[in-house]
Short mmCIF file of C-alpha atoms in Angstrom, two decimals:
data_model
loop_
_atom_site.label_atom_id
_atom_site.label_comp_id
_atom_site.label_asym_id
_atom_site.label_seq_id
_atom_site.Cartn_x
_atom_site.Cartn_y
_atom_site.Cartn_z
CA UNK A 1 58.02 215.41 22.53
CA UNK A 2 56.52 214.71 25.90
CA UNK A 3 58.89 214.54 28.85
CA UNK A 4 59.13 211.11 30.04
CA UNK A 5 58.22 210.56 33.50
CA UNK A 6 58.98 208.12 36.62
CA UNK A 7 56.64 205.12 36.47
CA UNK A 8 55.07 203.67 39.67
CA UNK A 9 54.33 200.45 39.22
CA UNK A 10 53.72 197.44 41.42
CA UNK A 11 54.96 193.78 41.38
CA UNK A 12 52.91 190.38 42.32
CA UNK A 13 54.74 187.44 42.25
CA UNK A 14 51.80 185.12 42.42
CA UNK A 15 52.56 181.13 43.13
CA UNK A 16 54.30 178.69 41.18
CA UNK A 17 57.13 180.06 38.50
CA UNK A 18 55.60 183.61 39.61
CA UNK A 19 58.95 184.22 41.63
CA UNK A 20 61.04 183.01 38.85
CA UNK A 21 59.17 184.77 35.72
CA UNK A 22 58.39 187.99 37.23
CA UNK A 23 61.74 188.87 38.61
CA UNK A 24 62.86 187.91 35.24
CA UNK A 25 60.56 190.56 33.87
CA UNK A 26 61.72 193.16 35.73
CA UNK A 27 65.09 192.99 35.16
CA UNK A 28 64.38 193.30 31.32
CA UNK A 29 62.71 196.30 31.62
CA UNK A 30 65.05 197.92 34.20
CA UNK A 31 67.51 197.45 31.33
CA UNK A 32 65.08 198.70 28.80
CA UNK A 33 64.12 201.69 30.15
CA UNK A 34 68.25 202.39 31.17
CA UNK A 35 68.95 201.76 26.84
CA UNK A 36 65.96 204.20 25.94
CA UNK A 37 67.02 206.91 28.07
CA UNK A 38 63.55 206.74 30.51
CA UNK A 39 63.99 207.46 34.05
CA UNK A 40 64.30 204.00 36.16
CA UNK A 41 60.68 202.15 37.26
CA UNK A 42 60.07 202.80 40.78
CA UNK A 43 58.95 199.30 41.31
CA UNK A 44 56.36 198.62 44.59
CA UNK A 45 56.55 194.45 45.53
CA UNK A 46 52.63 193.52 47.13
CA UNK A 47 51.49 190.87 48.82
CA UNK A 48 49.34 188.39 46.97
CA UNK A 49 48.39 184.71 46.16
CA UNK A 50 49.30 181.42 48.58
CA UNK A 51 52.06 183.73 50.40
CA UNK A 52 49.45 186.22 51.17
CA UNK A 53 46.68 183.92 52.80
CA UNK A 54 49.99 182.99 55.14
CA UNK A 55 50.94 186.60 56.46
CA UNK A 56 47.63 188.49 55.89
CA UNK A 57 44.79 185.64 55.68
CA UNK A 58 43.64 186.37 52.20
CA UNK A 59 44.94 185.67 48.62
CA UNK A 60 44.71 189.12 47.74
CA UNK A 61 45.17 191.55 50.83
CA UNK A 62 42.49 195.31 51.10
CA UNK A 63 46.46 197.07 51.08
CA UNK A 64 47.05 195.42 48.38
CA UNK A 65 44.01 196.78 45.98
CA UNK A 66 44.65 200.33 48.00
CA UNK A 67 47.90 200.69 46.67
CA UNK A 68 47.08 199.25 42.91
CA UNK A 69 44.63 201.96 42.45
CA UNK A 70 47.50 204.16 43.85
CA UNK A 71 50.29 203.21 40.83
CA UNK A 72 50.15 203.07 37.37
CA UNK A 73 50.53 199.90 36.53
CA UNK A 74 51.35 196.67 37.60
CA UNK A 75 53.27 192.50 36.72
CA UNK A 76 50.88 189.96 38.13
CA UNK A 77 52.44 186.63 38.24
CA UNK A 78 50.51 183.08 38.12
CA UNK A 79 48.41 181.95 40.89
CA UNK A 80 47.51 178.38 42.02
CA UNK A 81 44.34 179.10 43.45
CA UNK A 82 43.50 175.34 43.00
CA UNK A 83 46.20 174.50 45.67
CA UNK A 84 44.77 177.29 48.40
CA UNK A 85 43.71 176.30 52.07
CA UNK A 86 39.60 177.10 52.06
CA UNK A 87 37.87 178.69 52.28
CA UNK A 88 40.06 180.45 49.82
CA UNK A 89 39.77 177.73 47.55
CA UNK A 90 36.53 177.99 46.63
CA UNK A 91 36.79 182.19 46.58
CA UNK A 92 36.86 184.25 43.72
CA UNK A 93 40.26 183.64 42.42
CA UNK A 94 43.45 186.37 42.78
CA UNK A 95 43.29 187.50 38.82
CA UNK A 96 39.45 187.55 38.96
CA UNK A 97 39.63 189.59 41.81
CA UNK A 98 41.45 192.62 41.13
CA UNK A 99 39.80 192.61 37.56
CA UNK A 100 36.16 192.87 38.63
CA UNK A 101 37.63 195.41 41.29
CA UNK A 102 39.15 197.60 38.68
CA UNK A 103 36.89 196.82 36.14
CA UNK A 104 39.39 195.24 33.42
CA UNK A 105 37.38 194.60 30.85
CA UNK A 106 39.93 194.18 27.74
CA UNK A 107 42.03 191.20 27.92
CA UNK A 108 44.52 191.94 24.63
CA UNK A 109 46.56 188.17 24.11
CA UNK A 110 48.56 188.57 21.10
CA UNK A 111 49.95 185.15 19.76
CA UNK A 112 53.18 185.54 17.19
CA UNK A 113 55.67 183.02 16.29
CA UNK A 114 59.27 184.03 16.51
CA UNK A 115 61.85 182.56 14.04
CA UNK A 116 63.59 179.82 15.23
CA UNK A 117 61.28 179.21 17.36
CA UNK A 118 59.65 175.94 16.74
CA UNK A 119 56.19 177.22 15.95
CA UNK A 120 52.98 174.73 14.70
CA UNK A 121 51.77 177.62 12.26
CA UNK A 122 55.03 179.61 10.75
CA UNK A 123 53.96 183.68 10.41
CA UNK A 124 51.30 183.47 13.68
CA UNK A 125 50.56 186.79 14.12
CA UNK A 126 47.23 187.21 15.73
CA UNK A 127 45.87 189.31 18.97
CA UNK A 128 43.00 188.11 20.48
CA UNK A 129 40.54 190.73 22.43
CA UNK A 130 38.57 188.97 24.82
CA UNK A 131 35.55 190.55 26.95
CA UNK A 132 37.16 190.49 30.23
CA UNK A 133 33.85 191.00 32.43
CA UNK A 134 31.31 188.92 31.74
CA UNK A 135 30.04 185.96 29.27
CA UNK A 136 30.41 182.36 30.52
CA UNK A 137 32.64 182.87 32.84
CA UNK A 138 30.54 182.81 36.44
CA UNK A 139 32.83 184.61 38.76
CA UNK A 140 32.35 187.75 36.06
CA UNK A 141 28.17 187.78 36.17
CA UNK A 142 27.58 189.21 39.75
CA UNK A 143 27.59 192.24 41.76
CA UNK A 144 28.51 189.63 44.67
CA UNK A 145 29.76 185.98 44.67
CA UNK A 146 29.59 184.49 41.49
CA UNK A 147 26.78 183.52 38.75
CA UNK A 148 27.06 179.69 39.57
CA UNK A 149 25.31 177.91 42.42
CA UNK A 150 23.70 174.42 43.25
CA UNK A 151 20.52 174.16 44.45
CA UNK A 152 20.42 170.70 44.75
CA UNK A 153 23.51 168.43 45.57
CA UNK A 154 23.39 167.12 41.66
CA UNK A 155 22.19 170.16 40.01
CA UNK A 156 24.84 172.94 39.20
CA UNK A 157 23.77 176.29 37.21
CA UNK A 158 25.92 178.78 35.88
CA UNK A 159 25.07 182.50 33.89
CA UNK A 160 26.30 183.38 31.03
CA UNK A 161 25.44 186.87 30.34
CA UNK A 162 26.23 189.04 27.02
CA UNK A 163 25.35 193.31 27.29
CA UNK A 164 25.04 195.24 24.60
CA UNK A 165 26.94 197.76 26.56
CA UNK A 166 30.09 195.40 27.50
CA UNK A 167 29.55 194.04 23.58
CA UNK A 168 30.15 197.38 22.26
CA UNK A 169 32.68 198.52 24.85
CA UNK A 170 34.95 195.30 23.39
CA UNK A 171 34.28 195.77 20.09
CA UNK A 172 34.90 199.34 19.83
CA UNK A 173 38.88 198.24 21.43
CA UNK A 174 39.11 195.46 19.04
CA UNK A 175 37.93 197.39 15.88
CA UNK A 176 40.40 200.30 17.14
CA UNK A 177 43.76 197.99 17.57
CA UNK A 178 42.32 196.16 13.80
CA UNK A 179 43.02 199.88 12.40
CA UNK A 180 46.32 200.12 13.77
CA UNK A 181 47.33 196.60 11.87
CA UNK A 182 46.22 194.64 8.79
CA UNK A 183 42.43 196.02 9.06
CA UNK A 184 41.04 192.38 9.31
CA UNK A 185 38.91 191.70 12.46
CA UNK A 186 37.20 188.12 13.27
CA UNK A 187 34.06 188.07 15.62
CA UNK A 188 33.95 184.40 17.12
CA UNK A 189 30.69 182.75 18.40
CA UNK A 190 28.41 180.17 18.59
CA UNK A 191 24.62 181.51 17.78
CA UNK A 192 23.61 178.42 16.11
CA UNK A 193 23.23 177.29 19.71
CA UNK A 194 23.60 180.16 22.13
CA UNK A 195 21.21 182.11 19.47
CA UNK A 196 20.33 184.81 22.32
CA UNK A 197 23.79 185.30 24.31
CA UNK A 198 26.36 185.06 21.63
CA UNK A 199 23.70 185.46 18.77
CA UNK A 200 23.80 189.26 20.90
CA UNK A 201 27.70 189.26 20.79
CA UNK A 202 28.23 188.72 17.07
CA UNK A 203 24.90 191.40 16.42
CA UNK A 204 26.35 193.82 18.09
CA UNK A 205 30.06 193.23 16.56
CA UNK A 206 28.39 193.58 13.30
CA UNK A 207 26.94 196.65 14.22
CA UNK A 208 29.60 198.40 15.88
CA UNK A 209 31.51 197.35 12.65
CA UNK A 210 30.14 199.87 10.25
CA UNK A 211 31.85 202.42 11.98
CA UNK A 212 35.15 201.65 10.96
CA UNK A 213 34.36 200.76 6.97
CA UNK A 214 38.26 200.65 6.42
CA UNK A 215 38.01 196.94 8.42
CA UNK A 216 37.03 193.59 6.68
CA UNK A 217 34.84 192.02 9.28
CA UNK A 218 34.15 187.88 8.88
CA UNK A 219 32.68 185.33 11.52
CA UNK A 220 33.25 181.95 12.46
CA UNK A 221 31.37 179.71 14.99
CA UNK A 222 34.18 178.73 18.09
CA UNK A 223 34.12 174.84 17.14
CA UNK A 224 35.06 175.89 13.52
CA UNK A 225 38.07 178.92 14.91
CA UNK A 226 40.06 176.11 16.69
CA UNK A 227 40.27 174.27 13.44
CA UNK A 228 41.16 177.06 11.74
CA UNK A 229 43.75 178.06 14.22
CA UNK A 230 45.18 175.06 14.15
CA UNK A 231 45.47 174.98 10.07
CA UNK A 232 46.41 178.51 9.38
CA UNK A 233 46.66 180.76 11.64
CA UNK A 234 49.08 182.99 10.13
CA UNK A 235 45.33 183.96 8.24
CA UNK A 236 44.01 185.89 10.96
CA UNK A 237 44.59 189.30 12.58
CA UNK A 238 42.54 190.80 15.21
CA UNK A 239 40.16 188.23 16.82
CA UNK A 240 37.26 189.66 19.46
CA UNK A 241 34.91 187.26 20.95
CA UNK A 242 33.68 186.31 24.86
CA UNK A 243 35.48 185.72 27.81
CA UNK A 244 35.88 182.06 28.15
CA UNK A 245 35.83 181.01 24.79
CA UNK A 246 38.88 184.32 24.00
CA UNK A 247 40.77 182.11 27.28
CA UNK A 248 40.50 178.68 25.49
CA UNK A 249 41.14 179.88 21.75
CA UNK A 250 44.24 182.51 22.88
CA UNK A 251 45.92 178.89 24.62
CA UNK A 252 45.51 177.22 21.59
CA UNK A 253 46.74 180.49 19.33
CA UNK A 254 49.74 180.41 21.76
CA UNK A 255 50.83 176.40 21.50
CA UNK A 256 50.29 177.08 17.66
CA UNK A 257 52.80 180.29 18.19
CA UNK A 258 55.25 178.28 19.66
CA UNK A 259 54.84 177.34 23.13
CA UNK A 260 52.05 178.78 25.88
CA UNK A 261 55.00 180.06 27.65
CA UNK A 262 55.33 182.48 25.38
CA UNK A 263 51.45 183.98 25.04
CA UNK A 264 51.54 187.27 26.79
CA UNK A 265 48.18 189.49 27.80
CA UNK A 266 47.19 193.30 29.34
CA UNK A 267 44.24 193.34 30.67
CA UNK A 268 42.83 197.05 30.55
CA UNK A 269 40.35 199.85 31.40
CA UNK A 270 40.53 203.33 30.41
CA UNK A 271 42.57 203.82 33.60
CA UNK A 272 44.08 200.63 34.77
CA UNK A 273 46.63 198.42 33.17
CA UNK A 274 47.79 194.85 34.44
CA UNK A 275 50.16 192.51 33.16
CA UNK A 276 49.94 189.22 33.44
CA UNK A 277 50.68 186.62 31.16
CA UNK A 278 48.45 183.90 29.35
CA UNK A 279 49.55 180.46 31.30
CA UNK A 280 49.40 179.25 34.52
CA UNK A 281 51.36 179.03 38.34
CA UNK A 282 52.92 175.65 36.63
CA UNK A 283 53.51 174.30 40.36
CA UNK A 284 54.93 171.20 38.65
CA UNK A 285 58.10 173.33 37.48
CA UNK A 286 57.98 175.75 39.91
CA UNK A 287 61.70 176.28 41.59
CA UNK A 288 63.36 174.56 38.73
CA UNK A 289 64.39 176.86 36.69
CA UNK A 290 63.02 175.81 33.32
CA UNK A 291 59.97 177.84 32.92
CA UNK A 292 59.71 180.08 29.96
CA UNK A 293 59.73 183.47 30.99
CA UNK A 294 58.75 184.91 27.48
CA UNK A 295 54.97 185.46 27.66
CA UNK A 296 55.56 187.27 31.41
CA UNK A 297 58.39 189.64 29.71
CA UNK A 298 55.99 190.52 26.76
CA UNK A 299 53.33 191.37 29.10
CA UNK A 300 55.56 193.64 30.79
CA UNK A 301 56.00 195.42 27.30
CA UNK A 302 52.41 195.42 26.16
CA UNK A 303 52.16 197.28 29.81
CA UNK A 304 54.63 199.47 28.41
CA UNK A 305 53.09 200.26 25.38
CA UNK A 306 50.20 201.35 27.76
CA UNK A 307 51.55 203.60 29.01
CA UNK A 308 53.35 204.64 26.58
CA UNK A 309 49.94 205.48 24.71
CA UNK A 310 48.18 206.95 27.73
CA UNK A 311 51.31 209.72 28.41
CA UNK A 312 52.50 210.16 24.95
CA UNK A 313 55.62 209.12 25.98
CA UNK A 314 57.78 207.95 23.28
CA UNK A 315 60.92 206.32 25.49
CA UNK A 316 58.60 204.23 27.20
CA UNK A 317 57.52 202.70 23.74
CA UNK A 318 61.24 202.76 22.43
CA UNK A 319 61.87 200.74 25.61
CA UNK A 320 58.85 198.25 24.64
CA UNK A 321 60.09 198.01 21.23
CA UNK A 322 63.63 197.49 22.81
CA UNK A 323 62.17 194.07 24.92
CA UNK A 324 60.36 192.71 21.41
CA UNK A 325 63.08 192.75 19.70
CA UNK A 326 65.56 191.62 22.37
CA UNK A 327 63.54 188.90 23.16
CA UNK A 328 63.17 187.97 18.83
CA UNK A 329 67.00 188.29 18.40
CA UNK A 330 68.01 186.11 21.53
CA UNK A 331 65.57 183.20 20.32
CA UNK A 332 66.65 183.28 16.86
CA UNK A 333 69.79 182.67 17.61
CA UNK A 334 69.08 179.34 19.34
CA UNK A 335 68.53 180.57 22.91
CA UNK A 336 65.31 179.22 24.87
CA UNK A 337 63.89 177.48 27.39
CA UNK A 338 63.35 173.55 27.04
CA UNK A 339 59.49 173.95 25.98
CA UNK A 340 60.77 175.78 22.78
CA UNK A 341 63.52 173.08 22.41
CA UNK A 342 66.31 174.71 23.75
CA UNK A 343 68.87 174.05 26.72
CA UNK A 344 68.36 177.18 28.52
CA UNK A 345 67.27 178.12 32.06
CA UNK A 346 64.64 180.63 33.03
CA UNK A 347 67.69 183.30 34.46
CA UNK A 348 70.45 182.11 31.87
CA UNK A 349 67.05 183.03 29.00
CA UNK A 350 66.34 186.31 31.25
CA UNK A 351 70.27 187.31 31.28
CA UNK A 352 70.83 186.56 27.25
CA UNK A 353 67.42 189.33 27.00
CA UNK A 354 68.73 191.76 29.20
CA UNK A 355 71.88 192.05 27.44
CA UNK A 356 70.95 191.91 24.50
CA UNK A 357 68.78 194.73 24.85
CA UNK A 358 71.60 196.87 24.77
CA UNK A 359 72.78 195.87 21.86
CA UNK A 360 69.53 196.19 19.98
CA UNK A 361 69.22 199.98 21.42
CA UNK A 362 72.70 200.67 19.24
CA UNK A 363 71.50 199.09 16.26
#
């Protein structure tokens, strides 16, 4: 067995419940990694989001990319880029940022209903893999600025561009994490519209797709996948499609889970790893203490599993496994946060995980 070493990894609290949820994280895998006998985290806080623009006059600071490159991983909490001063408003936002910088192009959302824990679709147990770098989201398309631009005050024009190369790059991670499940993968699309673009996605899907003959491959159109989300989603497996429509569908998957505030994601490279989970800065909630910290914890353990995978190291996946299940055995016994119907607060919810965690490690 490998020898488990000392992680370096950074921590971004973002805006909104960022400061409540990502603390929150931390704390659960401090206690993880302590019950799986793995050396502590030697955690790195950076600067970044509305905070940042007020001590360093940018959202996300050049120190703060320098030393990302320089750990190996890192928590990045919620931003409210909507709510920023401009010009840094209108900039490419925090998240999209340090993706296109580190060239992130998975973005793994996994979307499972706990027991006991009030979900629209009972046995949700779905991971969507969304291309994470270009499609029809704008601020993905460019070498500089962004792939959406006016050139007359009531004209607006946005790309949408589909590669072969970024097609296959996705499909190739989704077809891979299919094998190590249920072997059922589900291209979404829309090329009885976008016949070129997405027509290109779903082509290529297909193609990639008879190199792993062990997966059952299907398609659906996106208008069609929300309704079958919403019906029965405890049907599906591995999902793959574009960049926005894998954002819109993963939100749904995660309300039909449960509760957004429970939809974690990792967006990945072969070298980079960021957590970060599904929802928003909710700057409604923010400071209250009711936000759900589940789907910023679970991030923090797909991160885990990361690395876990990338070193061979099998405490750091014990300690992953150690969060799941803390986090399934503390909601099924009637602890949450008000979204899921419960009474609890986002530190009483974060407390209840990190001690059970050690009871789950001498199970």
């Amino acid at each position: 067995m490998t020898e488990s070493k000392q992680y370096q990894l950074a921590v971004l609290n973002g805006d909104g419940i960022g400061p409540e949820i990502v603390p929150a994280s931390v704390k659960i895998l401090d206690a993880a990694m302590a019950a799986a006998g793995a050396p502590a985290i030697n955690w790195t806080e950076l600067p970044l989001g509305r905070s940042a623009i007020d001590t360093h006059g940018t959202a996300v600071p050049a120190e703060t990319l320098k030393a990302l490159n320089d750990v190996d991983g890192w928590l990045l909490g919620p931003h409210d880029s909507a709510s920023y001063p401009e010009p840094h408003k209108s900039a490419l936002n925090p998240s999209g940022t340090i993706r296109k910088h580190f060239g992130l192009f998975a973005n793994i959302r996994p979307s499972k209903a706990f027991p006991g824990g009030n979900a629209i679709v009972e046995g949700t147990d779905l991971v969507i893999v969304r291309e994470n770098t270009e499609g029809f989201y704008a601020d993905r398309n460019t070498f500089a600025g962004t792939g959406e631009f006016m050139p007359t005050p009531d004209v607006a024009i946005m790309h949408g561009i589909i590669t072969r190369a970024a097609t296959e790059r996705i499909a190739h991670s989704a077809f891979q994490l299919a094998q190590s499940r249920t072997k059922q993968l589900t291209i979404v699309h829309k090329a009885n519209v976008l016949k070129m673009t997405t027509g290109l996605f779903r082509d290529v899907c297909k193609e990639v797709a008879l190199q792993y003959p062990d997966v059952t491959v299907n398609d659906f159109h996106i208008d069609a996948m929300t309704v079958h989300l919403v019906r029965r989603a405890n049907k599906f497996d591995v999902i793959v499609t574009e960049n926005m429509f894998g954002d819109i569908l993963s939100d749904l998957a995660g309300e039909v889970a449960g509760s957004l505030g429970i939809a974690p994601s990792i967006n990945s490279s072969d070298t980079h790893a960021m957590a970060q989970a599904s929802h928003g800065s909710a700057p409604d909630i923010a400071g209250k203490n009711i936000a759900n910290p589940i789907a910023m914890i679970l991030s923090s353990a797909m991160l885990l599993r990361w690395l876990g995978a990338k070193f061979g190291d099998e405490k750091v996946l014990a300690a992953a496994e150690l969060v799941e299940k803390a986090i399934e055995a503390t909601v099924l016994d009637g602890t949450t946060t008000k979204d899921m119907g419960g009474t609890s607060g986002t530190s009483e919810f974060a407390d209840a995980v990190a001690n059970r965690v050690t009871t789950v490690a001498h199970v």
